[in-house]
């Protein structure tokens, strides 16, 4: 474990195709119309249906894994994430990162590394910018770590820093085709939404998705090594859980398909194939961005636990054992007028 402030240019930029979008639908079941229909996207001022924001995020994330978290003990969380544009089939995505923080754990065998990563399009446009932190092992447990610093991260991206997709025009928004009439004005701060449906994640599905995004972390693939772990199983990449839960959120948030920012996220408990993901959301805040509104949403996912009772933290701040994800993000939602 060593610290370097020099930027890391990650290998293997990748051109995204229509097949990526189709396979994303195949593994998540996502139904947000903005990403499914070229004619609908064009009626909203876009060139075509963009790929899902989380798909772009996963591809960029995958580029960073060999240099940041190939042998990580755990990916701990996300913050300060902003989506600054849209990616379309034919775009080529690349990634760069830099270490912004480092702290040794008390056991002196591991430490936490904070990394700011960015995803870029082929024309030099910055697409996504986010921070994540991972627990990694030290190469030499006896080594002294001279420079340690924990970065100061905001609790949420400010509404003034949210960026709407260029050209977005929802004045002719077709609520019926989108699946529900729920506009920005219809949601209340503090409202909770049970997304009702559950979706199982099978071994083949999470393996295929994670390979597609070229995430090479051993914990997801190497059963030979994982056989020595107490679980004896490969972990499902947390991004699969995020995307599955986001797809489930269509029930009740049909018009909140465009993600503008990731305020924070935590993988609360490990998730293994064969489990069924359920999800619920809470409206944390609202912001008027002019042509559209933005909802700050907390997306909570569970394993094998329907969410009619909104499983969450207890009075002492301890999560219900079924909770596997706590994800805070901003989404664009059309206004009615």
mmCIF file of C-alpha atoms in Angstrom, residues 3-330:
data_model
loop_
_atom_site.group_PDB
_atom_site.id
_atom_site.type_symbol
_atom_site.label_atom_id
_atom_site.label_comp_id
_atom_site.label_asym_id
_atom_site.label_seq_id
_atom_site.Cartn_x
_atom_site.Cartn_y
_atom_site.Cartn_z
ATOM 1 C CA UNK A 3 0.414 6.716 -1.887
ATOM 2 C CA UNK A 4 0.870 8.578 -5.155
ATOM 3 C CA UNK A 5 -0.772 11.839 -6.146
ATOM 4 C CA UNK A 6 0.200 11.360 -9.782
ATOM 5 C CA UNK A 7 -2.797 10.562 -11.999
ATOM 6 C CA UNK A 8 -3.253 6.973 -13.117
ATOM 7 C CA UNK A 9 -4.335 6.412 -16.713
ATOM 8 C CA UNK A 10 -6.199 3.134 -16.743
ATOM 9 C CA UNK A 11 -5.797 0.629 -19.546
ATOM 10 C CA UNK A 12 -8.247 -0.511 -22.223
ATOM 11 C CA UNK A 13 -10.629 2.271 -23.214
ATOM 12 C CA UNK A 14 -13.811 0.680 -24.499
ATOM 13 C CA UNK A 15 -16.270 1.600 -27.232
ATOM 14 C CA UNK A 16 -19.825 1.091 -26.038
ATOM 15 C CA UNK A 17 -22.270 -0.550 -28.436
ATOM 16 C CA UNK A 18 -25.997 -1.131 -28.610
ATOM 17 C CA UNK A 19 -25.261 -4.667 -27.431
ATOM 18 C CA UNK A 20 -24.039 -3.289 -24.112
ATOM 19 C CA UNK A 21 -27.381 -1.579 -23.582
ATOM 20 C CA UNK A 22 -29.307 -4.737 -24.489
ATOM 21 C CA UNK A 23 -27.229 -6.907 -22.146
ATOM 22 C CA UNK A 24 -27.711 -4.355 -19.386
ATOM 23 C CA UNK A 25 -31.471 -4.752 -19.823
ATOM 24 C CA UNK A 26 -31.049 -8.535 -19.862
ATOM 25 C CA UNK A 27 -29.222 -8.547 -16.522
ATOM 26 C CA UNK A 28 -31.248 -5.854 -14.712
ATOM 27 C CA UNK A 29 -34.683 -5.702 -16.342
ATOM 28 C CA UNK A 30 -34.494 -1.893 -16.368
ATOM 29 C CA UNK A 31 -37.523 -0.216 -17.985
ATOM 30 C CA UNK A 32 -36.754 3.515 -17.891
ATOM 31 C CA UNK A 33 -38.018 4.724 -21.249
ATOM 32 C CA UNK A 34 -35.400 7.402 -21.786
ATOM 33 C CA UNK A 35 -32.839 4.583 -22.188
ATOM 34 C CA UNK A 36 -35.083 2.175 -24.101
ATOM 35 C CA UNK A 37 -36.531 4.159 -26.995
ATOM 36 C CA UNK A 38 -34.708 6.263 -29.590
ATOM 37 C CA UNK A 39 -37.927 8.038 -30.715
ATOM 38 C CA UNK A 40 -38.829 8.919 -27.127
ATOM 39 C CA UNK A 41 -35.312 10.187 -26.389
ATOM 40 C CA UNK A 42 -35.368 12.299 -29.560
ATOM 41 C CA UNK A 43 -38.742 13.766 -28.550
ATOM 42 C CA UNK A 44 -36.954 14.908 -25.396
ATOM 43 C CA UNK A 45 -34.194 16.717 -27.272
ATOM 44 C CA UNK A 46 -31.562 13.963 -27.193
ATOM 45 C CA UNK A 47 -29.725 12.508 -30.183
ATOM 46 C CA UNK A 48 -30.839 8.957 -29.360
ATOM 47 C CA UNK A 49 -31.488 6.767 -26.342
ATOM 48 C CA UNK A 50 -28.423 7.159 -24.096
ATOM 49 C CA UNK A 51 -26.933 4.169 -22.331
ATOM 50 C CA UNK A 52 -27.943 3.946 -18.680
ATOM 51 C CA UNK A 53 -25.922 6.228 -16.437
ATOM 52 C CA UNK A 54 -25.052 3.322 -14.175
ATOM 53 C CA UNK A 55 -23.855 1.280 -17.155
ATOM 54 C CA UNK A 56 -21.408 4.074 -18.013
ATOM 55 C CA UNK A 57 -20.410 4.196 -14.333
ATOM 56 C CA UNK A 58 -19.769 0.439 -14.216
ATOM 57 C CA UNK A 59 -17.633 0.518 -17.362
ATOM 58 C CA UNK A 60 -15.520 3.365 -15.971
ATOM 59 C CA UNK A 61 -15.353 1.626 -12.583
ATOM 60 C CA UNK A 62 -14.185 -1.568 -14.263
ATOM 61 C CA UNK A 63 -11.268 0.268 -15.889
ATOM 62 C CA UNK A 64 -10.049 1.339 -12.438
ATOM 63 C CA UNK A 65 -10.131 -2.085 -10.779
ATOM 64 C CA UNK A 66 -6.750 -3.506 -11.967
ATOM 65 C CA UNK A 67 -4.928 -0.443 -10.618
ATOM 66 C CA UNK A 68 -7.030 0.314 -7.535
ATOM 67 C CA UNK A 69 -8.901 -2.666 -6.138
ATOM 68 C CA UNK A 70 -7.850 -5.899 -7.851
ATOM 69 C CA UNK A 71 -6.857 -7.415 -4.503
ATOM 70 C CA UNK A 72 -9.012 -5.230 -2.281
ATOM 71 C CA UNK A 73 -10.492 -6.666 0.889
ATOM 72 C CA UNK A 74 -13.647 -4.624 0.273
ATOM 73 C CA UNK A 75 -15.023 -1.697 -1.699
ATOM 74 C CA UNK A 76 -16.437 0.442 1.104
ATOM 75 C CA UNK A 77 -18.318 3.367 -0.347
ATOM 76 C CA UNK A 78 -18.893 6.188 -2.839
ATOM 77 C CA UNK A 79 -19.310 9.961 -2.598
ATOM 78 C CA UNK A 80 -19.156 13.199 -4.584
ATOM 79 C CA UNK A 81 -20.270 11.507 -7.792
ATOM 80 C CA UNK A 82 -21.478 13.667 -10.668
ATOM 81 C CA UNK A 83 -22.782 12.651 -14.076
ATOM 82 C CA UNK A 84 -21.785 15.479 -16.388
ATOM 83 C CA UNK A 85 -23.184 14.201 -19.677
ATOM 84 C CA UNK A 86 -24.598 11.209 -21.490
ATOM 85 C CA UNK A 87 -22.940 8.351 -23.347
ATOM 86 C CA UNK A 88 -24.406 6.862 -26.514
ATOM 87 C CA UNK A 89 -23.635 3.714 -28.483
ATOM 88 C CA UNK A 90 -20.442 4.438 -30.413
ATOM 89 C CA UNK A 91 -18.822 6.468 -27.648
ATOM 90 C CA UNK A 92 -15.471 5.297 -26.276
ATOM 91 C CA UNK A 93 -14.993 5.513 -22.521
ATOM 92 C CA UNK A 94 -11.661 5.765 -20.713
ATOM 93 C CA UNK A 95 -10.748 6.336 -17.081
ATOM 94 C CA UNK A 96 -8.228 8.136 -14.913
ATOM 95 C CA UNK A 97 -7.768 8.150 -11.135
ATOM 96 C CA UNK A 98 -5.687 9.740 -8.427
ATOM 97 C CA UNK A 99 -5.225 8.851 -4.777
ATOM 98 C CA UNK A 100 -6.636 11.573 -2.517
ATOM 99 C CA UNK A 101 -6.430 9.923 0.899
ATOM 100 C CA UNK A 102 -4.745 7.165 2.857
ATOM 101 C CA UNK A 103 -5.234 5.823 6.386
ATOM 102 C CA UNK A 104 -3.754 2.733 8.020
ATOM 103 C CA UNK A 105 -6.107 0.531 10.034
ATOM 104 C CA UNK A 106 -5.342 -0.228 13.677
ATOM 105 C CA UNK A 107 -4.479 -3.840 12.847
ATOM 106 C CA UNK A 108 -1.578 -2.507 10.706
ATOM 107 C CA UNK A 109 -2.295 -5.237 8.151
ATOM 108 C CA UNK A 110 -4.707 -3.188 6.044
ATOM 109 C CA UNK A 111 -5.609 0.401 5.269
ATOM 110 C CA UNK A 112 -8.191 2.558 3.549
ATOM 111 C CA UNK A 113 -7.381 4.274 0.247
ATOM 112 C CA UNK A 114 -9.561 7.073 -1.135
ATOM 113 C CA UNK A 115 -9.490 7.494 -4.918
ATOM 114 C CA UNK A 116 -11.051 10.080 -7.201
ATOM 115 C CA UNK A 117 -11.876 8.524 -10.567
ATOM 116 C CA UNK A 118 -13.082 10.138 -13.779
ATOM 117 C CA UNK A 119 -14.587 8.731 -16.940
ATOM 118 C CA UNK A 120 -13.935 10.500 -20.240
ATOM 119 C CA UNK A 121 -15.394 10.274 -23.732
ATOM 120 C CA UNK A 122 -13.260 10.073 -26.849
ATOM 121 C CA UNK A 123 -13.665 13.802 -27.579
ATOM 122 C CA UNK A 124 -12.220 14.805 -24.205
ATOM 123 C CA UNK A 125 -15.599 15.358 -22.551
ATOM 124 C CA UNK A 126 -15.692 14.516 -18.852
ATOM 125 C CA UNK A 127 -18.595 12.102 -18.374
ATOM 126 C CA UNK A 128 -18.489 11.020 -14.727
ATOM 127 C CA UNK A 129 -16.454 12.078 -11.694
ATOM 128 C CA UNK A 130 -16.660 10.281 -8.337
ATOM 129 C CA UNK A 131 -14.779 9.269 -5.187
ATOM 130 C CA UNK A 132 -14.666 5.784 -3.723
ATOM 131 C CA UNK A 133 -12.709 4.198 -0.902
ATOM 132 C CA UNK A 134 -11.424 0.669 -0.576
ATOM 133 C CA UNK A 135 -9.760 -1.459 2.081
ATOM 134 C CA UNK A 136 -6.494 -2.969 0.854
ATOM 135 C CA UNK A 137 -3.724 -5.041 2.398
ATOM 136 C CA UNK A 138 -0.267 -3.652 3.096
ATOM 137 C CA UNK A 139 2.586 -5.208 1.172
ATOM 138 C CA UNK A 140 4.738 -5.081 4.302
ATOM 139 C CA UNK A 141 2.821 -5.086 7.570
ATOM 140 C CA UNK A 142 5.810 -3.595 9.396
ATOM 141 C CA UNK A 143 6.149 -0.650 7.002
ATOM 142 C CA UNK A 144 5.622 2.820 8.451
ATOM 143 C CA UNK A 145 3.088 4.949 6.589
ATOM 144 C CA UNK A 146 4.408 8.475 6.886
ATOM 145 C CA UNK A 147 1.713 10.459 5.094
ATOM 146 C CA UNK A 148 -1.850 9.715 6.118
ATOM 147 C CA UNK A 149 -4.828 11.910 5.361
ATOM 148 C CA UNK A 150 -8.585 11.405 5.281
ATOM 149 C CA UNK A 151 -10.199 13.615 2.620
ATOM 150 C CA UNK A 152 -13.120 15.861 3.459
ATOM 151 C CA UNK A 153 -16.089 14.756 1.394
ATOM 152 C CA UNK A 154 -19.441 16.498 1.098
ATOM 153 C CA UNK A 155 -22.518 14.715 2.402
ATOM 154 C CA UNK A 156 -24.352 15.501 -0.841
ATOM 155 C CA UNK A 157 -23.751 17.129 -4.201
ATOM 156 C CA UNK A 158 -25.269 20.632 -4.069
ATOM 157 C CA UNK A 159 -28.214 21.252 -6.419
ATOM 158 C CA UNK A 160 -26.261 24.116 -7.984
ATOM 159 C CA UNK A 161 -23.629 21.581 -9.085
ATOM 160 C CA UNK A 162 -26.075 19.260 -10.818
ATOM 161 C CA UNK A 163 -25.701 19.202 -14.602
ATOM 162 C CA UNK A 164 -28.647 18.457 -16.874
ATOM 163 C CA UNK A 165 -27.965 16.599 -20.133
ATOM 164 C CA UNK A 166 -27.314 18.962 -23.031
ATOM 165 C CA UNK A 167 -30.419 19.513 -25.158
ATOM 166 C CA UNK A 168 -32.827 17.894 -22.711
ATOM 167 C CA UNK A 169 -36.349 19.214 -23.378
ATOM 168 C CA UNK A 170 -39.240 17.511 -21.588
ATOM 169 C CA UNK A 171 -41.938 19.941 -22.698
ATOM 170 C CA UNK A 172 -43.539 17.182 -24.802
ATOM 171 C CA UNK A 173 -43.004 14.389 -22.277
ATOM 172 C CA UNK A 174 -45.299 11.413 -22.911
ATOM 173 C CA UNK A 175 -46.328 10.267 -19.446
ATOM 174 C CA UNK A 176 -48.339 7.298 -20.718
ATOM 175 C CA UNK A 177 -45.410 5.807 -22.647
ATOM 176 C CA UNK A 178 -43.110 6.408 -19.692
ATOM 177 C CA UNK A 179 -45.390 4.295 -17.523
ATOM 178 C CA UNK A 180 -46.839 6.668 -14.913
ATOM 179 C CA UNK A 181 -48.038 10.276 -14.491
ATOM 180 C CA UNK A 182 -45.915 10.983 -11.408
ATOM 181 C CA UNK A 183 -44.222 14.367 -11.875
ATOM 182 C CA UNK A 184 -41.698 16.245 -9.737
ATOM 183 C CA UNK A 185 -44.535 18.046 -7.962
ATOM 184 C CA UNK A 186 -46.126 14.771 -6.818
ATOM 185 C CA UNK A 187 -43.298 13.674 -4.522
ATOM 186 C CA UNK A 188 -42.951 14.839 -0.924
ATOM 187 C CA UNK A 189 -39.808 15.015 1.195
ATOM 188 C CA UNK A 190 -39.919 12.133 3.662
ATOM 189 C CA UNK A 191 -42.101 9.972 1.422
ATOM 190 C CA UNK A 192 -41.182 6.283 1.286
ATOM 191 C CA UNK A 193 -41.883 4.027 -1.685
ATOM 192 C CA UNK A 194 -41.940 0.241 -1.610
ATOM 193 C CA UNK A 195 -40.879 -0.941 -5.064
ATOM 194 C CA UNK A 196 -42.726 -4.227 -4.471
ATOM 195 C CA UNK A 197 -41.045 -6.565 -6.965
ATOM 196 C CA UNK A 198 -38.084 -8.791 -6.187
ATOM 197 C CA UNK A 199 -35.427 -10.050 -8.592
ATOM 198 C CA UNK A 200 -33.077 -12.971 -8.030
ATOM 199 C CA UNK A 201 -29.479 -12.651 -9.203
ATOM 200 C CA UNK A 202 -27.995 -15.903 -10.491
ATOM 201 C CA UNK A 203 -24.335 -16.881 -10.794
ATOM 202 C CA UNK A 204 -24.262 -16.688 -14.591
ATOM 203 C CA UNK A 205 -25.923 -13.267 -14.608
ATOM 204 C CA UNK A 206 -23.600 -11.493 -12.216
ATOM 205 C CA UNK A 207 -20.533 -13.161 -13.743
ATOM 206 C CA UNK A 208 -21.553 -12.098 -17.261
ATOM 207 C CA UNK A 209 -22.382 -8.548 -16.219
ATOM 208 C CA UNK A 210 -19.135 -8.057 -14.316
ATOM 209 C CA UNK A 211 -17.092 -9.530 -17.186
ATOM 210 C CA UNK A 212 -18.903 -7.242 -19.622
ATOM 211 C CA UNK A 213 -17.787 -4.253 -17.552
ATOM 212 C CA UNK A 214 -14.237 -5.714 -17.418
ATOM 213 C CA UNK A 215 -14.161 -5.591 -13.635
ATOM 214 C CA UNK A 216 -11.372 -8.057 -12.826
ATOM 215 C CA UNK A 217 -11.634 -8.104 -9.011
ATOM 216 C CA UNK A 218 -10.782 -11.620 -7.887
ATOM 217 C CA UNK A 219 -13.538 -11.807 -5.276
ATOM 218 C CA UNK A 220 -16.105 -11.924 -8.089
ATOM 219 C CA UNK A 221 -14.489 -14.599 -10.268
ATOM 220 C CA UNK A 222 -11.844 -16.722 -8.615
ATOM 221 C CA UNK A 223 -13.662 -19.604 -6.953
ATOM 222 C CA UNK A 224 -10.347 -21.356 -6.277
ATOM 223 C CA UNK A 225 -9.315 -18.519 -3.955
ATOM 224 C CA UNK A 226 -12.810 -17.890 -2.601
ATOM 225 C CA UNK A 227 -13.006 -21.505 -1.465
ATOM 226 C CA UNK A 228 -10.633 -20.490 1.343
ATOM 227 C CA UNK A 229 -12.951 -17.661 2.485
ATOM 228 C CA UNK A 230 -15.402 -18.487 5.309
ATOM 229 C CA UNK A 231 -18.269 -17.996 2.853
ATOM 230 C CA UNK A 232 -16.657 -20.256 0.267
ATOM 231 C CA UNK A 233 -18.376 -18.250 -2.463
ATOM 232 C CA UNK A 234 -17.757 -15.484 -4.979
ATOM 233 C CA UNK A 235 -19.173 -12.082 -4.059
ATOM 234 C CA UNK A 236 -21.627 -10.412 -6.399
ATOM 235 C CA UNK A 237 -20.147 -7.100 -7.576
ATOM 236 C CA UNK A 238 -21.894 -4.328 -5.659
ATOM 237 C CA UNK A 239 -22.660 -2.525 -8.894
ATOM 238 C CA UNK A 240 -24.931 -5.407 -9.896
ATOM 239 C CA UNK A 241 -26.875 -4.844 -6.683
ATOM 240 C CA UNK A 242 -27.072 -1.089 -7.318
ATOM 241 C CA UNK A 243 -28.316 -1.576 -10.880
ATOM 242 C CA UNK A 244 -30.803 -4.279 -9.907
ATOM 243 C CA UNK A 245 -32.229 -2.105 -7.139
ATOM 244 C CA UNK A 246 -32.364 0.920 -9.457
ATOM 245 C CA UNK A 247 -34.237 -1.166 -12.044
ATOM 246 C CA UNK A 248 -36.715 -2.254 -9.375
ATOM 247 C CA UNK A 249 -37.274 1.397 -8.425
ATOM 248 C CA UNK A 250 -39.160 1.832 -11.704
ATOM 249 C CA UNK A 251 -42.230 0.865 -9.661
ATOM 250 C CA UNK A 252 -43.053 4.270 -8.215
ATOM 251 C CA UNK A 253 -40.199 6.228 -9.801
ATOM 252 C CA UNK A 254 -40.950 5.564 -13.472
ATOM 253 C CA UNK A 255 -39.890 9.059 -14.526
ATOM 254 C CA UNK A 256 -36.664 9.210 -12.486
ATOM 255 C CA UNK A 257 -34.437 7.313 -14.899
ATOM 256 C CA UNK A 258 -31.724 9.948 -15.414
ATOM 257 C CA UNK A 259 -29.171 9.993 -12.584
ATOM 258 C CA UNK A 260 -27.471 13.344 -12.014
ATOM 259 C CA UNK A 261 -25.260 12.596 -9.010
ATOM 260 C CA UNK A 262 -24.219 9.993 -6.451
ATOM 261 C CA UNK A 263 -24.175 11.579 -3.004
ATOM 262 C CA UNK A 264 -23.020 8.502 -1.187
ATOM 263 C CA UNK A 265 -23.301 4.769 -1.094
ATOM 264 C CA UNK A 266 -22.477 1.865 1.148
ATOM 265 C CA UNK A 267 -22.542 -1.893 0.637
ATOM 266 C CA UNK A 268 -23.898 -2.824 4.029
ATOM 267 C CA UNK A 269 -23.654 -6.606 3.799
ATOM 268 C CA UNK A 270 -22.201 -9.022 1.235
ATOM 269 C CA UNK A 271 -24.513 -10.473 -1.386
ATOM 270 C CA UNK A 272 -24.203 -13.859 -3.037
ATOM 271 C CA UNK A 273 -25.874 -15.306 -6.107
ATOM 272 C CA UNK A 274 -29.207 -17.003 -5.580
ATOM 273 C CA UNK A 275 -30.546 -14.264 -3.308
ATOM 274 C CA UNK A 276 -33.494 -12.101 -4.311
ATOM 275 C CA UNK A 277 -33.071 -8.318 -4.274
ATOM 276 C CA UNK A 278 -35.936 -6.140 -3.045
ATOM 277 C CA UNK A 279 -35.803 -2.353 -2.711
ATOM 278 C CA UNK A 280 -37.446 0.734 -1.322
ATOM 279 C CA UNK A 281 -36.748 4.461 -1.662
ATOM 280 C CA UNK A 282 -37.076 7.567 0.474
ATOM 281 C CA UNK A 283 -37.317 11.122 -0.866
ATOM 282 C CA UNK A 284 -34.641 13.058 1.026
ATOM 283 C CA UNK A 285 -34.831 16.399 -0.778
ATOM 284 C CA UNK A 286 -36.119 18.208 -3.853
ATOM 285 C CA UNK A 287 -34.541 20.861 -6.083
ATOM 286 C CA UNK A 288 -36.070 22.936 -8.860
ATOM 287 C CA UNK A 289 -33.629 23.028 -11.782
ATOM 288 C CA UNK A 290 -35.816 25.091 -14.070
ATOM 289 C CA UNK A 291 -36.897 22.878 -16.937
ATOM 290 C CA UNK A 292 -37.036 19.803 -14.691
ATOM 291 C CA UNK A 293 -36.861 18.994 -11.028
ATOM 292 C CA UNK A 294 -34.396 16.818 -9.154
ATOM 293 C CA UNK A 295 -35.218 14.366 -6.405
ATOM 294 C CA UNK A 296 -32.621 13.355 -3.856
ATOM 295 C CA UNK A 297 -33.419 9.694 -3.297
ATOM 296 C CA UNK A 298 -32.190 7.128 -0.819
ATOM 297 C CA UNK A 299 -32.347 3.659 -2.362
ATOM 298 C CA UNK A 300 -32.203 0.775 0.118
ATOM 299 C CA UNK A 301 -31.845 -2.798 -1.125
ATOM 300 C CA UNK A 302 -32.397 -5.989 0.819
ATOM 301 C CA UNK A 303 -31.705 -9.678 0.369
ATOM 302 C CA UNK A 304 -34.704 -12.045 0.541
ATOM 303 C CA UNK A 305 -36.769 -9.455 2.418
ATOM 304 C CA UNK A 306 -39.796 -7.700 0.870
ATOM 305 C CA UNK A 307 -39.824 -4.011 1.765
ATOM 306 C CA UNK A 308 -43.408 -3.234 2.749
ATOM 307 C CA UNK A 309 -42.099 -2.463 6.257
ATOM 308 C CA UNK A 310 -39.090 -0.505 4.922
ATOM 309 C CA UNK A 311 -36.260 -2.439 6.637
ATOM 310 C CA UNK A 312 -33.613 0.037 7.743
ATOM 311 C CA UNK A 313 -31.396 0.973 10.679
ATOM 312 C CA UNK A 314 -32.607 0.421 14.209
ATOM 313 C CA UNK A 315 -32.671 2.959 17.024
ATOM 314 C CA UNK A 316 -28.969 2.371 17.694
ATOM 315 C CA UNK A 317 -28.022 2.921 14.041
ATOM 316 C CA UNK A 318 -27.486 -0.766 13.282
ATOM 317 C CA UNK A 319 -28.844 -1.970 9.953
ATOM 318 C CA UNK A 320 -31.405 -4.723 9.674
ATOM 319 C CA UNK A 321 -29.488 -7.886 8.748
ATOM 320 C CA UNK A 322 -31.346 -8.094 5.421
ATOM 321 C CA UNK A 323 -30.081 -4.714 4.159
ATOM 322 C CA UNK A 324 -27.320 -5.008 1.553
ATOM 323 C CA UNK A 325 -27.215 -1.489 0.058
ATOM 324 C CA UNK A 326 -27.768 2.109 1.152
ATOM 325 C CA UNK A 327 -27.427 4.389 -1.894
ATOM 326 C CA UNK A 328 -28.056 8.163 -2.009
ATOM 327 C CA UNK A 329 -28.432 9.880 -5.409
ATOM 328 C CA UNK A 330 -30.048 12.745 -7.332
#
